CSV table of C-alpha atoms and ligand atoms in Angstrom, one decimal:
chain,number,residue,atom,x,y,z
A,1,MET,CA,11.2,-31.1,-72.9
A,2,LEU,CA,7.7,-29.6,-73.4
A,3,CYS,CA,5.0,-30.4,-70.9
A,4,TYR,CA,1.3,-29.9,-71.5
A,5,LYS,CA,-1.7,-30.4,-69.3
A,6,ARG,CA,-4.4,-29.4,-71.8
A,7,ARG,CA,-5.6,-31.5,-74.6
A,8,GLU,CA,-6.0,-28.6,-77.1
A,9,ASP,CA,-2.4,-27.5,-76.4
A,10,ILE,CA,-0.7,-30.8,-77.1
A,11,GLU,CA,-3.0,-31.4,-80.1
A,12,ARG,CA,-1.9,-28.0,-81.5
A,13,VAL,CA,1.8,-28.8,-81.1
A,14,LEU,CA,1.5,-32.3,-82.5
A,15,LYS,CA,-0.3,-30.9,-85.6
A,16,ILE,CA,2.8,-28.7,-86.2
A,17,VAL,CA,5.2,-31.6,-85.6
A,18,LYS,CA,3.3,-33.9,-88.0
A,19,GLY,CA,3.0,-31.1,-90.5
A,20,GLU,CA,6.8,-30.9,-90.6
A,21,GLY,CA,6.8,-34.6,-91.7
A,22,LYS,CA,8.1,-35.9,-88.3
A,23,LYS,CA,7.0,-39.3,-86.9
A,24,VAL,CA,5.5,-39.5,-83.4
A,25,GLY,CA,6.1,-42.3,-80.9
A,26,PHE,CA,3.9,-42.5,-77.8
A,27,LEU,CA,4.2,-44.3,-74.5
A,28,PRO,CA,1.2,-44.1,-72.2
A,29,THR,CA,2.0,-44.5,-68.5
A,30,MET,CA,0.6,-44.0,-65.1
A,31,GLY,CA,3.8,-42.6,-63.8
A,32,ALA,CA,6.1,-44.2,-61.1
A,33,LEU,CA,8.5,-44.6,-64.0
A,34,HIS,CA,11.2,-47.3,-64.0
A,35,ASP,CA,13.7,-48.7,-66.4
A,36,GLY,CA,10.9,-50.6,-68.2
A,37,HIS,CA,9.4,-47.3,-69.2
A,38,VAL,CA,12.8,-45.9,-70.1
A,39,SER,CA,13.4,-48.9,-72.5
A,40,LEU,CA,10.1,-48.0,-74.3
A,41,LEU,CA,11.2,-44.4,-74.5
A,42,ARG,CA,14.6,-45.3,-75.9
A,43,GLN,CA,13.1,-47.6,-78.5
A,44,SER,CA,11.0,-44.6,-79.8
A,45,LYS,CA,14.0,-42.3,-79.7
A,46,ARG,CA,16.1,-44.9,-81.6
A,47,ALA,CA,13.4,-44.9,-84.3
A,48,GLY,CA,14.0,-41.1,-84.6
A,49,GLU,CA,10.5,-40.2,-83.5
A,50,ILE,CA,9.3,-37.2,-81.6
A,51,THR,CA,8.5,-39.1,-78.4
A,52,VAL,CA,5.5,-38.3,-76.3
A,53,CYS,CA,4.9,-39.8,-72.8
A,54,SER,CA,1.6,-39.4,-70.9
A,55,ILE,CA,1.4,-39.7,-67.2
A,56,PHE,CA,-2.1,-40.2,-66.1
A,57,VAL,CA,-3.4,-42.5,-63.3
A,58,ASN,CA,-6.6,-43.6,-65.0
A,59,PRO,CA,-9.4,-43.9,-62.4
A,60,THR,CA,-11.7,-46.0,-64.7
A,61,GLN,CA,-9.3,-49.0,-64.8
A,62,PHE,CA,-9.1,-49.7,-61.1
A,63,ASN,CA,-11.5,-52.3,-59.9
A,64,GLN,CA,-10.5,-51.6,-56.3
A,65,GLN,CA,-10.7,-48.0,-55.0
A,66,GLU,CA,-7.9,-48.9,-52.5
A,67,ASP,CA,-5.5,-49.8,-55.3
A,68,PHE,CA,-6.3,-46.5,-57.1
A,69,VAL,CA,-5.7,-44.5,-53.9
A,70,LYS,CA,-2.4,-46.3,-53.1
A,71,TYR,CA,-1.0,-46.0,-56.7
A,72,PRO,CA,2.4,-44.5,-56.3
A,73,ILE,CA,2.6,-40.8,-57.5
A,74,THR,CA,6.2,-39.7,-58.2
A,75,THR,CA,5.7,-36.9,-60.7
A,76,ALA,CA,8.8,-34.9,-59.9
A,77,SER,CA,11.2,-37.8,-60.3
A,78,ASP,CA,9.2,-39.1,-63.4
A,79,LEU,CA,9.8,-35.7,-65.1
A,80,LEU,CA,13.5,-35.9,-64.3
A,81,ILE,CA,13.8,-39.4,-65.7
A,82,LEU,CA,11.9,-38.3,-68.9
A,83,SER,CA,14.1,-35.2,-69.4
A,84,GLN,CA,17.3,-37.2,-68.7
A,85,ASN,CA,16.3,-39.6,-71.4
A,86,ASP,CA,15.4,-37.0,-74.0
A,87,CYS,CA,11.7,-37.4,-74.0
A,88,ASP,CA,10.3,-34.6,-76.2
A,89,ILE,CA,6.8,-34.0,-75.0
A,90,VAL,CA,5.0,-34.9,-71.7
A,91,PHE,CA,1.2,-35.0,-71.4
A,92,LEU,CA,0.1,-34.6,-67.8
A,93,PRO,CA,-3.6,-34.1,-67.9
A,94,GLU,CA,-6.0,-33.7,-65.0
A,95,VAL,CA,-8.9,-36.3,-64.7
A,96,SER,CA,-11.4,-33.6,-65.9
A,97,GLU,CA,-9.3,-33.1,-69.1
A,98,ILE,CA,-9.6,-36.7,-70.1
A,99,TYR,CA,-13.1,-37.3,-68.7
A,100,PRO,CA,-15.0,-34.0,-69.0
A,101,ASN,CA,-18.3,-35.9,-68.6
A,102,GLY,CA,-17.3,-37.9,-65.5
A,103,THR,CA,-15.4,-41.1,-64.8
A,104,THR,CA,-17.9,-43.8,-65.6
A,105,THR,CA,-16.1,-46.9,-67.1
A,106,LYS,CA,-17.4,-47.5,-70.6
A,107,THR,CA,-17.2,-50.8,-72.4
A,108,LEU,CA,-16.0,-51.0,-76.0
A,109,ASN,CA,-17.0,-54.7,-76.3
A,110,LEU,CA,-13.6,-55.9,-77.4
A,111,GLY,CA,-14.6,-59.5,-76.8
A,112,LYS,CA,-13.3,-62.4,-74.7
A,113,ILE,CA,-9.8,-61.1,-74.4
A,114,THR,CA,-11.1,-58.5,-71.9
A,115,THR,CA,-12.9,-61.0,-69.6
A,116,ILE,CA,-10.4,-64.0,-69.2
A,117,LEU,CA,-7.4,-64.2,-66.8
A,118,GLU,CA,-6.7,-60.6,-65.6
A,119,GLY,CA,-10.2,-59.6,-66.9
A,120,ALA,CA,-11.9,-62.3,-64.8
A,121,HIS,CA,-10.0,-61.2,-61.6
A,122,ARG,CA,-10.2,-57.5,-62.2
A,123,LEU,CA,-13.7,-56.9,-63.5
A,124,GLY,CA,-14.0,-54.0,-65.8
A,125,HIS,CA,-10.2,-53.4,-65.7
A,126,PHE,CA,-9.7,-53.8,-69.5
A,127,ASP,CA,-12.8,-51.7,-70.3
A,128,GLY,CA,-11.1,-48.8,-68.4
A,129,VAL,CA,-7.7,-49.5,-70.1
A,130,ALA,CA,-9.3,-49.5,-73.6
A,131,GLN,CA,-11.3,-46.4,-72.7
A,132,VAL,CA,-8.3,-44.4,-71.7
A,133,VAL,CA,-6.0,-45.6,-74.4
A,134,GLY,CA,-8.7,-44.8,-77.0
A,135,ILE,CA,-9.0,-41.3,-75.7
A,136,LEU,CA,-5.1,-40.9,-75.6
A,137,LEU,CA,-4.8,-42.2,-79.1
A,138,ASP,CA,-7.5,-39.8,-80.3
A,139,ILE,CA,-5.5,-36.9,-78.8
A,140,ILE,CA,-1.9,-38.0,-79.8
A,141,SER,CA,-2.6,-40.0,-83.0
A,142,PRO,CA,0.9,-41.4,-82.9
A,143,HIS,CA,2.6,-43.4,-85.6
A,144,HIS,CA,3.8,-45.9,-83.1
A,145,LEU,CA,2.5,-46.9,-79.7
A,146,TYR,CA,5.1,-48.5,-77.3
A,147,MET,CA,3.9,-50.9,-74.6
A,148,GLY,CA,5.7,-53.5,-72.5
A,149,GLN,CA,5.3,-57.3,-72.8
A,150,LYS,CA,4.9,-57.5,-69.0
A,151,ASP,CA,1.3,-56.5,-69.4
A,152,PHE,CA,0.8,-59.0,-72.2
A,153,GLN,CA,-2.9,-59.2,-72.0
A,154,GLN,CA,-3.2,-55.4,-71.9
A,155,VAL,CA,-1.1,-55.3,-75.1
A,156,MET,CA,-3.5,-57.8,-76.7
A,157,VAL,CA,-6.5,-55.7,-75.7
A,158,VAL,CA,-4.9,-52.6,-77.1
A,159,GLN,CA,-4.1,-54.4,-80.3
A,160,LYS,CA,-7.8,-55.3,-80.6
A,161,LEU,CA,-8.8,-51.7,-79.9
A,162,ILE,CA,-6.5,-50.5,-82.7
A,163,GLU,CA,-8.0,-53.1,-85.1
A,164,VAL,CA,-11.6,-52.5,-84.2
A,165,LYS,CA,-11.6,-48.7,-84.2
A,166,PRO,CA,-9.5,-48.7,-86.5
A,167,TYR,CA,-6.5,-46.5,-85.6
A,168,LYS,CA,-3.6,-46.0,-88.0
A,169,THR,CA,-1.2,-46.4,-85.1
A,170,ARG,CA,1.2,-49.4,-85.1
A,171,LEU,CA,1.7,-51.1,-81.7
A,172,VAL,CA,5.3,-52.0,-80.8
A,173,ILE,CA,5.7,-54.5,-78.0
A,174,CYS,CA,8.9,-54.2,-76.0
A,175,PRO,CA,10.5,-57.0,-73.9
A,176,THR,CA,9.9,-57.1,-70.1
A,177,GLN,CA,12.7,-55.4,-68.2
A,178,ARG,CA,13.9,-57.4,-65.2
A,179,GLU,CA,15.9,-56.5,-62.1
A,180,LYS,CA,19.3,-58.4,-62.0
A,181,ASP,CA,17.7,-61.0,-59.7
A,182,GLY,CA,14.8,-61.7,-62.2
A,183,LEU,CA,12.0,-59.7,-60.7
A,184,ALA,CA,9.9,-58.0,-63.5
A,185,MET,CA,10.1,-54.2,-63.2
A,186,SER,CA,6.8,-52.7,-62.1
A,187,SER,CA,5.6,-49.5,-60.6
A,188,ARG,CA,4.0,-51.6,-57.9
A,189,ASN,CA,7.4,-53.0,-56.7
A,190,VAL,CA,8.1,-49.9,-54.7
A,191,ARG,CA,5.2,-50.9,-52.4
A,192,LEU,CA,6.8,-54.2,-51.5
A,193,THR,CA,8.3,-54.5,-48.0
A,194,PRO,CA,12.0,-55.6,-48.1
A,195,GLU,CA,10.9,-59.1,-47.0
A,196,ASN,CA,8.2,-59.3,-49.6
A,197,ARG,CA,10.6,-58.0,-52.3
A,198,ILE,CA,12.6,-61.2,-51.6
A,199,HIS,CA,9.4,-63.4,-51.6
A,200,ALA,CA,8.3,-61.9,-54.9
A,201,LEU,CA,11.4,-63.5,-56.6
A,202,SER,CA,9.6,-66.8,-56.5
A,203,LEU,CA,7.3,-65.5,-59.2
A,204,SER,CA,10.0,-65.0,-61.9
A,205,LYS,CA,11.8,-68.1,-60.7
A,206,VAL,CA,8.7,-70.3,-61.3
A,207,LEU,CA,8.3,-68.8,-64.8
A,208,PHE,CA,11.9,-69.5,-65.6
A,209,TYR,CA,11.3,-73.1,-64.3
A,210,ILE,CA,8.3,-73.5,-66.6
A,211,LYS,CA,10.3,-72.3,-69.6
A,212,GLU,CA,13.1,-74.7,-68.9
A,213,ASN,CA,10.8,-77.6,-68.6
A,214,TYR,CA,8.2,-76.7,-71.2
A,215,ARG,CA,9.3,-79.3,-73.8
A,216,ASN,CA,9.6,-82.2,-71.3
A,217,LEU,CA,6.4,-82.0,-69.2
A,218,SER,CA,2.7,-81.7,-70.0
A,219,ASN,CA,1.2,-78.3,-69.3
A,220,GLU,CA,-1.0,-79.8,-66.5
A,221,LYS,CA,2.1,-81.3,-64.8
A,222,LEU,CA,4.0,-78.1,-65.1
A,223,VAL,CA,1.3,-76.0,-63.6
A,224,GLU,CA,0.9,-78.5,-60.8
A,225,LEU,CA,4.7,-78.5,-60.0
A,226,SER,CA,4.7,-74.7,-60.2
A,227,TYR,CA,2.0,-74.4,-57.6
A,228,GLU,CA,4.0,-76.9,-55.5
A,229,LEU,CA,7.1,-74.7,-55.8
A,230,LEU,CA,5.2,-71.5,-55.0
A,231,SER,CA,3.6,-73.1,-51.9
A,232,LYS,CA,7.1,-73.0,-50.4
A,233,THR,CA,6.6,-69.2,-50.2
A,234,PRO,CA,3.4,-69.0,-48.1
A,235,GLU,CA,3.5,-65.2,-48.3
A,236,ILE,CA,2.5,-65.5,-52.0
A,237,LYS,CA,-1.2,-66.0,-52.8
A,238,ILE,CA,-1.6,-67.0,-56.5
A,239,GLU,CA,-4.7,-65.7,-58.3
A,240,TYR,CA,-3.9,-67.6,-61.5
A,241,LEU,CA,-1.0,-69.4,-63.2
A,242,ASN,CA,-1.8,-70.6,-66.7
A,243,ILE,CA,0.0,-71.9,-69.8
A,244,VAL,CA,-2.1,-70.7,-72.7
A,245,SER,CA,-1.9,-69.9,-76.4
A,246,LYS,CA,0.1,-66.8,-77.2
A,247,TYR,CA,-2.5,-65.7,-79.7
A,248,SER,CA,-5.8,-66.3,-77.9
A,249,LEU,CA,-4.8,-66.7,-74.3
A,250,GLU,CA,-7.0,-69.8,-74.4
A,251,PRO,CA,-5.8,-73.2,-72.9
A,252,ILE,CA,-3.6,-75.3,-75.2
A,253,GLU,CA,-4.3,-79.0,-75.4
A,254,THR,CA,-1.6,-81.2,-74.0
A,255,GLY,CA,0.5,-82.6,-76.8
A,256,ASN,CA,0.2,-79.4,-78.9
A,257,GLN,CA,3.6,-78.1,-77.8
A,258,SER,CA,4.1,-76.6,-81.3
A,259,GLU,CA,1.5,-73.9,-80.6
A,260,PRO,CA,3.3,-70.7,-79.5
A,261,ALA,CA,2.5,-70.4,-75.8
A,262,ILE,CA,2.9,-68.1,-72.9
A,263,ALA,CA,2.8,-68.7,-69.1
A,264,LEU,CA,1.0,-65.9,-67.2
A,265,LEU,CA,0.5,-65.4,-63.5
A,266,ALA,CA,-0.9,-63.0,-61.1
A,267,ALA,CA,-0.3,-63.2,-57.4
A,268,TRP,CA,-0.5,-61.2,-54.2
A,269,VAL,CA,2.7,-60.7,-52.3
A,270,GLY,CA,1.6,-59.2,-49.0
A,271,ASN,CA,-0.8,-56.5,-50.0
A,272,VAL,CA,0.7,-55.9,-53.5
A,273,ARG,CA,-0.7,-57.6,-56.6
A,274,LEU,CA,2.0,-58.5,-59.2
A,275,ILE,CA,1.7,-60.0,-62.7
A,276,ASP,CA,4.4,-61.5,-64.8
A,277,ASN,CA,4.7,-63.8,-67.8
A,278,ILE,CA,7.1,-65.6,-70.0
A,279,LEU,CA,7.0,-66.6,-73.7
A,280,LEU,CA,7.6,-70.4,-74.1
B,301,PAF,O1,0.0,-49.9,-68.2
B,301,PAF,C1,-0.3,-48.8,-67.8
B,301,PAF,O2,0.4,-48.1,-67.1
B,301,PAF,C2,-1.8,-48.4,-68.0
B,301,PAF,O3,-2.7,-49.5,-68.0
B,301,PAF,C3,-2.0,-47.6,-69.2
B,301,PAF,C4,-1.7,-48.3,-70.5
B,301,PAF,C5,-1.1,-46.3,-69.2
B,301,PAF,C6,-3.4,-47.1,-69.4
B,301,PAF,O4,-3.8,-46.3,-68.2
Protein backbone atom coordinates (compact mmCIF):
# COMPACT_ATOMS: atom_id res chain seq x y z
CA MET A 1 0.00 0.00 0.00
CA LEU A 2 1.39 3.38 -1.03
CA CYS A 3 0.92 6.36 1.26
CA TYR A 4 1.28 10.01 0.23
CA LYS A 5 1.08 13.24 2.15
CA ARG A 6 1.75 15.65 -0.70
CA ARG A 7 -0.68 16.55 -3.42
CA GLU A 8 1.93 16.61 -6.20
CA ASP A 9 3.17 13.11 -5.29
CA ILE A 10 -0.24 11.42 -5.41
CA GLU A 11 -1.13 13.35 -8.58
CA ARG A 12 2.04 12.09 -10.26
CA VAL A 13 1.35 8.46 -9.34
CA LEU A 14 -2.30 8.63 -10.37
CA LYS A 15 -1.30 10.09 -13.74
CA ILE A 16 0.84 6.98 -14.34
CA VAL A 17 -1.95 4.65 -13.12
CA LYS A 18 -4.54 6.27 -15.41
CA GLY A 19 -2.02 6.36 -18.28
CA GLU A 20 -1.87 2.55 -18.00
CA GLY A 21 -5.64 2.47 -18.58
CA LYS A 22 -6.53 1.54 -15.01
CA LYS A 23 -9.71 2.78 -13.35
CA VAL A 24 -9.51 4.62 -10.03
CA GLY A 25 -12.02 4.33 -7.17
CA PHE A 26 -11.91 6.84 -4.33
CA LEU A 27 -13.30 6.91 -0.81
CA PRO A 28 -12.88 10.14 1.11
CA THR A 29 -12.83 9.67 4.90
CA MET A 30 -11.99 11.49 8.09
CA GLY A 31 -10.42 8.35 9.53
CA ALA A 32 -11.63 6.41 12.60
CA LEU A 33 -12.41 3.72 10.07
CA HIS A 34 -15.01 1.01 10.68
CA ASP A 35 -16.72 -1.73 8.69
CA GLY A 36 -18.84 0.88 6.88
CA HIS A 37 -15.70 2.30 5.32
CA VAL A 38 -14.40 -1.20 4.62
CA SER A 39 -17.59 -1.98 2.67
CA LEU A 40 -16.91 1.04 0.42
CA LEU A 41 -13.33 -0.10 -0.08
CA ARG A 42 -14.46 -3.63 -0.97
CA GLN A 43 -16.98 -2.33 -3.50
CA SER A 44 -14.23 -0.40 -5.30
CA LYS A 45 -11.87 -3.40 -5.18
CA ARG A 46 -14.61 -5.68 -6.54
CA ALA A 47 -14.94 -3.27 -9.47
CA GLY A 48 -11.26 -3.97 -10.16
CA GLU A 49 -10.20 -0.39 -9.49
CA ILE A 50 -7.00 1.03 -8.08
CA THR A 51 -8.52 2.15 -4.80
CA VAL A 52 -7.54 5.39 -3.12
CA CYS A 53 -8.61 6.31 0.41
CA SER A 54 -8.05 9.77 1.90
CA ILE A 55 -7.87 10.37 5.63
CA PHE A 56 -8.34 14.04 6.38
CA VAL A 57 -10.28 15.59 9.26
CA ASN A 58 -11.58 18.61 7.41
CA PRO A 59 -11.64 21.70 9.66
CA THR A 60 -13.98 23.70 7.39
CA GLN A 61 -16.98 21.39 7.87
CA PHE A 62 -17.19 21.54 11.67
CA ASN A 63 -19.65 24.12 12.88
CA GLN A 64 -18.55 23.48 16.48
CA GLN A 65 -14.86 23.73 17.33
CA GLU A 66 -15.42 21.21 20.18
CA ASP A 67 -16.63 18.56 17.72
CA PHE A 68 -13.51 19.12 15.58
CA VAL A 69 -11.16 18.87 18.55
CA LYS A 70 -12.86 15.71 19.83
CA TYR A 71 -13.04 13.98 16.46
CA PRO A 72 -11.40 10.56 16.98
CA ILE A 73 -7.94 10.23 15.39
CA THR A 74 -6.85 6.60 14.99
CA THR A 75 -4.39 6.79 12.11
CA ALA A 76 -2.27 3.74 13.01
CA SER A 77 -5.25 1.39 13.19
CA ASP A 78 -6.81 3.05 10.10
CA LEU A 79 -3.68 2.26 8.08
CA LEU A 80 -3.74 -1.32 9.33
CA ILE A 81 -7.40 -1.73 8.32
CA LEU A 82 -6.69 -0.26 4.89
CA SER A 83 -3.68 -2.45 4.20
CA GLN A 84 -5.49 -5.58 5.46
CA ASN A 85 -8.28 -4.82 2.99
CA ASP A 86 -5.97 -4.28 0.02
CA CYS A 87 -6.33 -0.53 -0.31
CA ASP A 88 -3.84 0.54 -3.00
CA ILE A 89 -3.14 4.17 -2.15
CA VAL A 90 -3.70 6.30 0.95
CA PHE A 91 -3.73 10.09 0.86
CA LEU A 92 -2.94 11.57 4.27
CA PRO A 93 -2.48 15.30 3.75
CA GLU A 94 -1.78 17.99 6.35
CA VAL A 95 -4.27 20.87 6.61
CA SER A 96 -1.80 23.21 4.83
CA GLU A 97 -1.61 20.82 1.86
CA ILE A 98 -5.36 21.02 1.28
CA TYR A 99 -5.77 24.66 2.29
CA PRO A 100 -2.53 26.50 1.44
CA ASN A 101 -4.39 29.83 1.72
CA GLY A 102 -6.08 29.19 5.08
CA THR A 103 -9.12 27.33 6.34
CA THR A 104 -11.94 29.75 5.62
CA THR A 105 -15.12 27.88 4.69
CA LYS A 106 -16.13 28.78 1.12
CA THR A 107 -19.66 28.40 -0.20
CA LEU A 108 -20.25 26.87 -3.61
CA ASN A 109 -23.94 27.85 -3.60
CA LEU A 110 -25.29 24.36 -4.22
CA GLY A 111 -28.81 25.43 -3.28
CA LYS A 112 -31.45 24.43 -0.77
CA ILE A 113 -30.09 20.92 -0.26
CA THR A 114 -27.24 22.46 1.79
CA THR A 115 -29.48 24.48 4.11
CA ILE A 116 -32.32 22.14 5.14
CA LEU A 117 -32.28 19.36 7.83
CA GLU A 118 -28.57 18.79 8.65
CA GLY A 119 -27.75 22.11 6.97
CA ALA A 120 -30.20 24.00 9.18
CA HIS A 121 -28.74 22.47 12.35
CA ARG A 122 -25.09 22.60 11.33
CA LEU A 123 -24.70 25.97 9.64
CA GLY A 124 -22.02 25.94 6.96
CA HIS A 125 -21.40 22.20 7.37
CA PHE A 126 -22.20 21.28 3.79
CA ASP A 127 -20.27 24.25 2.43
CA GLY A 128 -17.21 22.76 4.13
CA VAL A 129 -18.01 19.24 2.89
CA ALA A 130 -18.47 20.43 -0.72
CA GLN A 131 -15.31 22.53 -0.45
CA VAL A 132 -13.10 19.63 0.66
CA VAL A 133 -14.69 17.01 -1.60
CA GLY A 134 -14.19 19.42 -4.54
CA ILE A 135 -10.50 19.83 -3.67
CA LEU A 136 -10.07 16.05 -3.26
CA LEU A 137 -11.82 15.36 -6.58
CA ASP A 138 -9.53 17.90 -8.26
CA ILE A 139 -6.54 15.99 -6.89
CA ILE A 140 -7.67 12.37 -7.36
CA SER A 141 -10.01 12.71 -10.40
CA PRO A 142 -11.42 9.23 -9.74
CA HIS A 143 -13.68 7.30 -12.10
CA HIS A 144 -15.89 6.36 -9.15
CA LEU A 145 -16.46 8.03 -5.80
CA TYR A 146 -17.79 5.74 -3.04
CA MET A 147 -19.92 7.16 -0.23
CA GLY A 148 -22.26 5.67 2.37
CA GLN A 149 -26.04 6.06 2.52
CA LYS A 150 -25.82 6.81 6.24
CA ASP A 151 -24.84 10.36 5.29
CA PHE A 152 -27.70 10.57 2.82
CA GLN A 153 -27.90 14.36 2.62
CA GLN A 154 -24.13 14.60 2.27
CA VAL A 155 -24.35 12.20 -0.67
CA MET A 156 -27.00 14.44 -2.28
CA VAL A 157 -24.83 17.52 -1.77
CA VAL A 158 -21.85 15.75 -3.37
CA GLN A 159 -24.02 14.59 -6.30
CA LYS A 160 -25.03 18.23 -6.83
CA LEU A 161 -21.38 19.29 -6.65
CA ILE A 162 -20.49 16.72 -9.31
CA GLU A 163 -23.29 17.97 -11.59
CA VAL A 164 -22.64 21.68 -11.09
CA LYS A 165 -18.85 21.65 -11.51
CA PRO A 166 -19.14 19.31 -13.56
CA TYR A 167 -16.83 16.42 -12.61
CA LYS A 168 -16.59 13.27 -14.74
CA THR A 169 -16.64 11.13 -11.59
CA ARG A 170 -19.61 8.82 -10.99
CA LEU A 171 -20.94 8.64 -7.44
CA VAL A 172 -21.65 5.16 -6.04
CA ILE A 173 -23.87 5.09 -2.93
CA CYS A 174 -23.30 2.07 -0.67
CA PRO A 175 -25.83 0.78 1.90
CA THR A 176 -25.52 1.77 5.56
CA GLN A 177 -23.63 -0.84 7.56
CA ARG A 178 -25.18 -1.67 10.93
CA GLU A 179 -23.98 -3.40 14.05
CA LYS A 180 -25.77 -6.71 14.76
CA ASP A 181 -28.18 -4.88 17.10
CA GLY A 182 -29.09 -2.28 14.44
CA LEU A 183 -26.95 0.73 15.41
CA ALA A 184 -25.65 2.44 12.26
CA MET A 185 -21.86 2.29 12.10
CA SER A 186 -20.27 5.69 12.64
CA SER A 187 -16.86 7.00 13.62
CA ARG A 188 -18.62 8.85 16.42
CA ASN A 189 -19.90 5.63 18.07
CA VAL A 190 -16.56 5.14 19.84
CA ARG A 191 -17.32 8.26 21.87
CA LEU A 192 -20.54 6.77 23.34
CA THR A 193 -20.40 5.61 26.96
CA PRO A 194 -21.50 1.96 27.40
CA GLU A 195 -24.87 3.21 28.77
CA ASN A 196 -25.39 5.62 25.89
CA ARG A 197 -24.37 2.92 23.41
CA ILE A 198 -27.49 1.05 24.63
CA HIS A 199 -29.67 4.21 24.58
CA ALA A 200 -28.53 4.94 21.00
CA LEU A 201 -30.26 1.74 19.85
CA SER A 202 -33.61 3.53 20.14
CA LEU A 203 -32.64 5.53 17.04
CA SER A 204 -32.40 2.60 14.63
CA LYS A 205 -35.39 0.94 16.34
CA VAL A 206 -37.59 3.95 15.65
CA LEU A 207 -36.48 4.01 12.00
CA PHE A 208 -37.33 0.30 11.63
CA TYR A 209 -40.72 1.08 13.26
CA ILE A 210 -41.36 3.83 10.70
CA LYS A 211 -40.50 1.52 7.81
CA GLU A 212 -42.79 -1.20 9.14
CA ASN A 213 -45.74 1.15 9.52
CA TYR A 214 -45.15 3.50 6.59
CA ARG A 215 -47.96 2.07 4.43
CA ASN A 216 -50.54 2.08 7.25
CA LEU A 217 -50.18 5.45 8.94
CA SER A 218 -49.94 9.06 7.80
CA ASN A 219 -46.52 10.68 7.94
CA GLU A 220 -47.70 13.13 10.62
CA LYS A 221 -48.99 10.26 12.81
CA LEU A 222 -45.80 8.25 12.29
CA VAL A 223 -43.59 11.16 13.28
CA GLU A 224 -45.79 11.84 16.32
CA LEU A 225 -45.62 8.18 17.44
CA SER A 226 -41.87 8.10 16.81
CA TYR A 227 -41.32 11.08 19.10
CA GLU A 228 -43.49 9.34 21.69
CA LEU A 229 -41.37 6.17 21.43
CA LEU A 230 -38.13 8.13 21.69
CA SER A 231 -39.37 10.07 24.73
CA LYS A 232 -39.07 6.76 26.63
CA THR A 233 -35.29 7.20 26.33
CA PRO A 234 -34.81 10.62 27.99
CA GLU A 235 -31.05 10.47 27.37
CA ILE A 236 -31.86 11.09 23.69
CA LYS A 237 -32.40 14.67 22.51
CA ILE A 238 -33.82 14.71 18.99
CA GLU A 239 -32.76 17.54 16.68
CA TYR A 240 -35.00 16.47 13.82
CA LEU A 241 -36.95 13.44 12.67
CA ASN A 242 -38.60 13.86 9.28
CA ILE A 243 -40.20 11.77 6.58
CA VAL A 244 -39.36 13.47 3.29
CA SER A 245 -39.00 12.92 -0.44
CA LYS A 246 -35.97 10.83 -1.29
CA TYR A 247 -35.23 13.14 -4.23
CA SER A 248 -35.59 16.61 -2.72
CA LEU A 249 -35.63 15.97 1.05
CA GLU A 250 -38.72 18.21 1.09
CA PRO A 251 -41.86 17.16 3.04
CA ILE A 252 -44.24 14.77 1.29
CA GLU A 253 -47.92 15.52 1.38
CA THR A 254 -49.96 12.93 3.27
CA GLY A 255 -51.66 10.55 0.86
CA ASN A 256 -48.75 10.68 -1.56
CA GLN A 257 -47.22 7.42 -0.28
CA SER A 258 -46.18 6.52 -3.85
CA GLU A 259 -43.39 9.13 -3.79
CA PRO A 260 -40.10 7.41 -2.81
CA ALA A 261 -39.43 8.58 0.71
CA ILE A 262 -36.80 8.51 3.39
CA ALA A 263 -36.97 8.99 7.16
CA LEU A 264 -34.00 10.93 8.50
CA LEU A 265 -33.06 11.83 12.04
CA ALA A 266 -30.35 13.53 14.05
CA ALA A 267 -30.12 13.25 17.81
CA TRP A 268 -27.78 13.81 20.71
CA VAL A 269 -27.07 10.78 22.84
CA GLY A 270 -25.20 12.21 25.80
CA ASN A 271 -22.63 14.52 24.22
CA VAL A 272 -22.44 12.61 20.93
CA ARG A 273 -24.48 13.69 17.92
CA LEU A 274 -25.64 10.81 15.71
CA ILE A 275 -27.53 10.71 12.42
CA ASP A 276 -29.31 7.83 10.75
CA ASN A 277 -31.92 7.24 8.03
CA ILE A 278 -33.97 4.58 6.33
CA LEU A 279 -35.39 4.38 2.82
CA LEU A 280 -39.13 3.75 2.87
O1 LIG B 1 -18.22 11.74 5.60
C1 LIG B 1 -17.08 12.15 5.89
O2 LIG B 1 -16.28 11.45 6.50
C2 LIG B 1 -16.68 13.55 5.47
O3 LIG B 1 -17.76 14.42 5.51
C3 LIG B 1 -15.98 13.62 4.10
C4 LIG B 1 -16.90 13.19 2.97
C5 LIG B 1 -14.75 12.72 4.11
C6 LIG B 1 -15.53 15.05 3.80
O4 LIG B 1 -14.65 15.51 4.77
